[in-house]
Amino acid sequence: MLQMKFIAGSGGDLSAAYQRATAVASEAVAGLRTVAAFSAEEKVEDLYHSALDSDTGGQRKTALAAGVGQGFSLFTMFFLYYCGFAGGAFLMDHHGYTFKDVLQVFFSVTFMGMAAGMAGSLAPDIAKGKPALIAIFKLIDR
């Protein structure tokens, strides 16, 4: 869930820059003869590029923050995998656990964590559904 928030937020406000660039290109195409008559092709191209590069500083900062957040999220996930397998290796070496036992526990805990994360992301929808369910039962009880 955290990864998806970082990915969704990494785009910045590109749509406004694209809209400005599209407006410049549309005007240039509509007035193609005028642009060619005044030999203004390079000027139109510069306007187009400046419209696209209008806020690269803010977009770069946003992309950098999203990349660092994504990297930290992946580091945390893989570090926890390492801890799980290292702990499993210790249990196999010192306490007689089998490889099957370790994998069974590891995947049980992993899938339980994934299910809890998915359920947590649905909590606002569940909270909205409770009053609707009460209303449905009131209709049925009439």
PDB file of C-alpha atoms in Angstrom:
ATOM      1  CA  MET A   1       0.000   0.000   0.000  1.00  0.00           C
ATOM      2  CA  LEU A   2       2.855   2.361   0.857  1.00  0.00           C
ATOM      3  CA  GLN A   3       4.552   1.560  -2.446  1.00  0.00           C
ATOM      4  CA  MET A   4       1.429   2.423  -4.401  1.00  0.00           C
ATOM      5  CA  LYS A   5       1.179   5.804  -2.661  1.00  0.00           C
ATOM      6  CA  PHE A   6       4.758   6.599  -3.624  1.00  0.00           C
ATOM      7  CA  ILE A   7       4.178   5.536  -7.217  1.00  0.00           C
ATOM      8  CA  ALA A   8       0.955   7.515  -7.503  1.00  0.00           C
ATOM      9  CA  GLY A   9       2.541  10.649  -6.069  1.00  0.00           C
ATOM     10  CA  SER A  10       5.677  10.554  -8.220  1.00  0.00           C
ATOM     11  CA  GLY A  11       4.123  12.046 -11.344  1.00  0.00           C
ATOM     12  CA  GLY A  12       3.894  15.620 -10.136  1.00  0.00           C
ATOM     13  CA  ASP A  13       1.720  18.058 -12.052  1.00  0.00           C
ATOM     14  CA  LEU A  14       2.656  16.938 -15.542  1.00  0.00           C
ATOM     15  CA  SER A  15      -0.808  17.381 -17.012  1.00  0.00           C
ATOM     16  CA  ALA A  16      -0.608  21.184 -16.864  1.00  0.00           C
ATOM     17  CA  ALA A  17       2.766  21.175 -18.641  1.00  0.00           C
ATOM     18  CA  TYR A  18       1.425  18.785 -21.274  1.00  0.00           C
ATOM     19  CA  GLN A  19      -1.634  20.986 -21.778  1.00  0.00           C
ATOM     20  CA  ARG A  20       0.539  24.063 -22.339  1.00  0.00           C
ATOM     21  CA  ALA A  21       2.778  22.163 -24.769  1.00  0.00           C
ATOM     22  CA  THR A  22      -0.244  20.791 -26.628  1.00  0.00           C
ATOM     23  CA  ALA A  23      -1.678  24.309 -26.944  1.00  0.00           C
ATOM     24  CA  VAL A  24       1.604  25.576 -28.432  1.00  0.00           C
ATOM     25  CA  ALA A  25       1.746  22.658 -30.881  1.00  0.00           C
ATOM     26  CA  SER A  26      -1.919  23.070 -31.871  1.00  0.00           C
ATOM     27  CA  GLU A  27      -1.491  26.773 -32.540  1.00  0.00           C
ATOM     28  CA  ALA A  28       1.632  26.084 -34.593  1.00  0.00           C
ATOM     29  CA  VAL A  29      -0.130  23.450 -36.691  1.00  0.00           C
ATOM     30  CA  ALA A  30      -3.199  25.652 -37.158  1.00  0.00           C
ATOM     31  CA  GLY A  31      -1.014  28.550 -38.298  1.00  0.00           C
ATOM     32  CA  LEU A  32       1.506  26.407 -40.150  1.00  0.00           C
ATOM     33  CA  ARG A  33       1.732  28.738 -43.146  1.00  0.00           C
ATOM     34  CA  THR A  34       2.261  31.751 -40.907  1.00  0.00           C
ATOM     35  CA  VAL A  35       4.971  29.992 -38.918  1.00  0.00           C
ATOM     36  CA  ALA A  36       6.708  28.930 -42.135  1.00  0.00           C
ATOM     37  CA  ALA A  37       6.329  32.406 -43.714  1.00  0.00           C
ATOM     38  CA  PHE A  38       8.127  34.049 -40.803  1.00  0.00           C
ATOM     39  CA  SER A  39      10.664  31.190 -40.430  1.00  0.00           C
ATOM     40  CA  ALA A  40       9.574  30.806 -36.809  1.00  0.00           C
ATOM     41  CA  GLU A  41       9.953  27.028 -36.597  1.00  0.00           C
ATOM     42  CA  GLU A  42      12.811  27.251 -34.077  1.00  0.00           C
ATOM     43  CA  LYS A  43      10.884  29.789 -31.981  1.00  0.00           C
ATOM     44  CA  VAL A  44       7.830  27.503 -31.870  1.00  0.00           C
ATOM     45  CA  GLU A  45      10.063  24.564 -30.976  1.00  0.00           C
ATOM     46  CA  ASP A  46      11.650  26.586 -28.155  1.00  0.00           C
ATOM     47  CA  LEU A  47       8.189  27.567 -26.881  1.00  0.00           C
ATOM     48  CA  TYR A  48       7.155  23.906 -26.952  1.00  0.00           C
ATOM     49  CA  HIS A  49      10.215  22.780 -24.995  1.00  0.00           C
ATOM     50  CA  SER A  50       9.903  25.609 -22.480  1.00  0.00           C
ATOM     51  CA  ALA A  51       6.256  24.644 -21.879  1.00  0.00           C
ATOM     52  CA  LEU A  52       7.330  21.076 -21.123  1.00  0.00           C
ATOM     53  CA  ASP A  53      10.271  22.118 -18.918  1.00  0.00           C
ATOM     54  CA  SER A  54       8.301  24.653 -16.892  1.00  0.00           C
ATOM     55  CA  ASP A  55       8.524  22.894 -13.498  1.00  0.00           C
ATOM     56  CA  THR A  56      11.254  20.301 -13.780  1.00  0.00           C
ATOM     57  CA  GLY A  57      12.759  21.293 -10.403  1.00  0.00           C
ATOM     58  CA  GLY A  58       9.601  20.453  -8.474  1.00  0.00           C
ATOM     59  CA  GLN A  59       9.029  17.314 -10.500  1.00  0.00           C
ATOM     60  CA  ARG A  60      12.577  16.150  -9.882  1.00  0.00           C
ATOM     61  CA  LYS A  61      12.222  16.686  -6.133  1.00  0.00           C
ATOM     62  CA  THR A  62       8.942  14.792  -6.119  1.00  0.00           C
ATOM     63  CA  ALA A  63      10.419  11.952  -8.187  1.00  0.00           C
ATOM     64  CA  LEU A  64      13.482  11.785  -5.922  1.00  0.00           C
ATOM     65  CA  ALA A  65      11.326  11.620  -2.791  1.00  0.00           C
ATOM     66  CA  ALA A  66       9.160   8.921  -4.389  1.00  0.00           C
ATOM     67  CA  GLY A  67      12.258   6.937  -5.399  1.00  0.00           C
ATOM     68  CA  VAL A  68      13.788   7.148  -1.926  1.00  0.00           C
ATOM     69  CA  GLY A  69      10.468   6.122  -0.375  1.00  0.00           C
ATOM     70  CA  GLN A  70      10.115   3.193  -2.786  1.00  0.00           C
ATOM     71  CA  GLY A  71      13.701   2.124  -2.062  1.00  0.00           C
ATOM     72  CA  PHE A  72      13.137   2.276   1.697  1.00  0.00           C
ATOM     73  CA  SER A  73       9.930   0.294   1.370  1.00  0.00           C
ATOM     74  CA  LEU A  74      11.642  -2.426  -0.674  1.00  0.00           C
ATOM     75  CA  PHE A  75      14.641  -2.444   1.675  1.00  0.00           C
ATOM     76  CA  THR A  76      12.342  -2.976   4.641  1.00  0.00           C
ATOM     77  CA  MET A  77      10.480  -5.792   2.915  1.00  0.00           C
ATOM     78  CA  PHE A  78      13.604  -7.668   1.824  1.00  0.00           C
ATOM     79  CA  PHE A  79      15.322  -7.106   5.173  1.00  0.00           C
ATOM     80  CA  LEU A  80      12.354  -8.719   6.905  1.00  0.00           C
ATOM     81  CA  TYR A  81      12.601 -11.639   4.460  1.00  0.00           C
ATOM     82  CA  TYR A  82      16.265 -11.957   5.381  1.00  0.00           C
ATOM     83  CA  CYS A  83      15.430 -11.925   9.094  1.00  0.00           C
ATOM     84  CA  GLY A  84      12.807 -14.621   8.560  1.00  0.00           C
ATOM     85  CA  PHE A  85      15.144 -16.909   6.646  1.00  0.00           C
ATOM     86  CA  ALA A  86      18.076 -16.259   9.005  1.00  0.00           C
ATOM     87  CA  GLY A  87      15.861 -17.074  11.979  1.00  0.00           C
ATOM     88  CA  GLY A  88      14.649 -20.187  10.189  1.00  0.00           C
ATOM     89  CA  ALA A  89      18.240 -21.276   9.514  1.00  0.00           C
ATOM     90  CA  PHE A  90      19.042 -20.784  13.204  1.00  0.00           C
ATOM     91  CA  LEU A  91      16.032 -22.904  14.218  1.00  0.00           C
ATOM     92  CA  MET A  92      17.002 -25.610  11.744  1.00  0.00           C
ATOM     93  CA  ASP A  93      20.594 -25.645  12.986  1.00  0.00           C
ATOM     94  CA  HIS A  94      20.014 -25.482  16.744  1.00  0.00           C
ATOM     95  CA  HIS A  95      16.485 -26.724  17.436  1.00  0.00           C
ATOM     96  CA  GLY A  96      15.901 -29.480  14.900  1.00  0.00           C
ATOM     97  CA  TYR A  97      13.301 -27.799  12.718  1.00  0.00           C
ATOM     98  CA  THR A  98      12.968 -29.153   9.199  1.00  0.00           C
ATOM     99  CA  PHE A  99      13.043 -27.063   6.035  1.00  0.00           C
ATOM    100  CA  LYS A 100       9.363 -27.819   5.540  1.00  0.00           C
ATOM    101  CA  ASP A 101       8.555 -26.472   9.020  1.00  0.00           C
ATOM    102  CA  VAL A 102      10.482 -23.262   8.408  1.00  0.00           C
ATOM    103  CA  LEU A 103       8.846 -22.600   5.035  1.00  0.00           C
ATOM    104  CA  GLN A 104       5.415 -23.404   6.417  1.00  0.00           C
ATOM    105  CA  VAL A 105       5.824 -20.858   9.218  1.00  0.00           C
ATOM    106  CA  PHE A 106       7.473 -18.300   6.931  1.00  0.00           C
ATOM    107  CA  PHE A 107       4.736 -18.383   4.304  1.00  0.00           C
ATOM    108  CA  SER A 108       1.990 -18.477   6.944  1.00  0.00           C
ATOM    109  CA  VAL A 109       3.315 -15.294   8.532  1.00  0.00           C
ATOM    110  CA  THR A 110       3.932 -13.671   5.122  1.00  0.00           C
ATOM    111  CA  PHE A 111       0.421 -14.354   3.817  1.00  0.00           C
ATOM    112  CA  MET A 112      -1.108 -13.347   7.142  1.00  0.00           C
ATOM    113  CA  GLY A 113       0.716  -9.996   6.918  1.00  0.00           C
ATOM    114  CA  MET A 114      -0.415  -9.486   3.325  1.00  0.00           C
ATOM    115  CA  ALA A 115      -4.015 -10.282   4.250  1.00  0.00           C
ATOM    116  CA  ALA A 116      -3.879  -7.889   7.210  1.00  0.00           C
ATOM    117  CA  GLY A 117      -2.531  -5.141   4.940  1.00  0.00           C
ATOM    118  CA  MET A 118      -5.272  -5.705   2.390  1.00  0.00           C
ATOM    119  CA  ALA A 119      -7.929  -5.766   5.098  1.00  0.00           C
ATOM    120  CA  GLY A 120      -6.523  -2.559   6.572  1.00  0.00           C
ATOM    121  CA  SER A 121      -6.784  -0.801   3.242  1.00  0.00           C
ATOM    122  CA  LEU A 122     -10.461  -1.790   3.067  1.00  0.00           C
ATOM    123  CA  ALA A 123     -11.295  -0.486   6.556  1.00  0.00           C
ATOM    124  CA  PRO A 124     -12.830   2.812   5.325  1.00  0.00           C
ATOM    125  CA  ASP A 125     -15.109   0.876   2.959  1.00  0.00           C
ATOM    126  CA  ILE A 126     -16.143  -1.475   5.762  1.00  0.00           C
ATOM    127  CA  ALA A 127     -16.967   1.516   7.969  1.00  0.00           C
ATOM    128  CA  LYS A 128     -19.179   2.929   5.190  1.00  0.00           C
ATOM    129  CA  GLY A 129     -20.846  -0.428   4.633  1.00  0.00           C
ATOM    130  CA  LYS A 130     -22.002  -0.916   8.224  1.00  0.00           C
ATOM    131  CA  PRO A 131     -24.728   1.779   8.130  1.00  0.00           C
ATOM    132  CA  ALA A 132     -25.849   0.488   4.728  1.00  0.00           C
ATOM    133  CA  LEU A 133     -26.153  -3.029   6.150  1.00  0.00           C
ATOM    134  CA  ILE A 134     -28.238  -1.744   9.070  1.00  0.00           C
ATOM    135  CA  ALA A 135     -30.527   0.064   6.623  1.00  0.00           C
ATOM    136  CA  ILE A 136     -30.951  -3.101   4.547  1.00  0.00           C
ATOM    137  CA  PHE A 137     -31.904  -5.148   7.607  1.00  0.00           C
ATOM    138  CA  LYS A 138     -34.415  -2.465   8.631  1.00  0.00           C
ATOM    139  CA  LEU A 139     -36.024  -2.772   5.190  1.00  0.00           C
ATOM    140  CA  ILE A 140     -36.152  -6.551   5.483  1.00  0.00           C
ATOM    141  CA  ASP A 141     -37.683  -6.413   8.955  1.00  0.00           C
ATOM    142  CA  ARG A 142     -40.663  -4.294   7.807  1.00  0.00           C
TER     143      ARG A 142
END
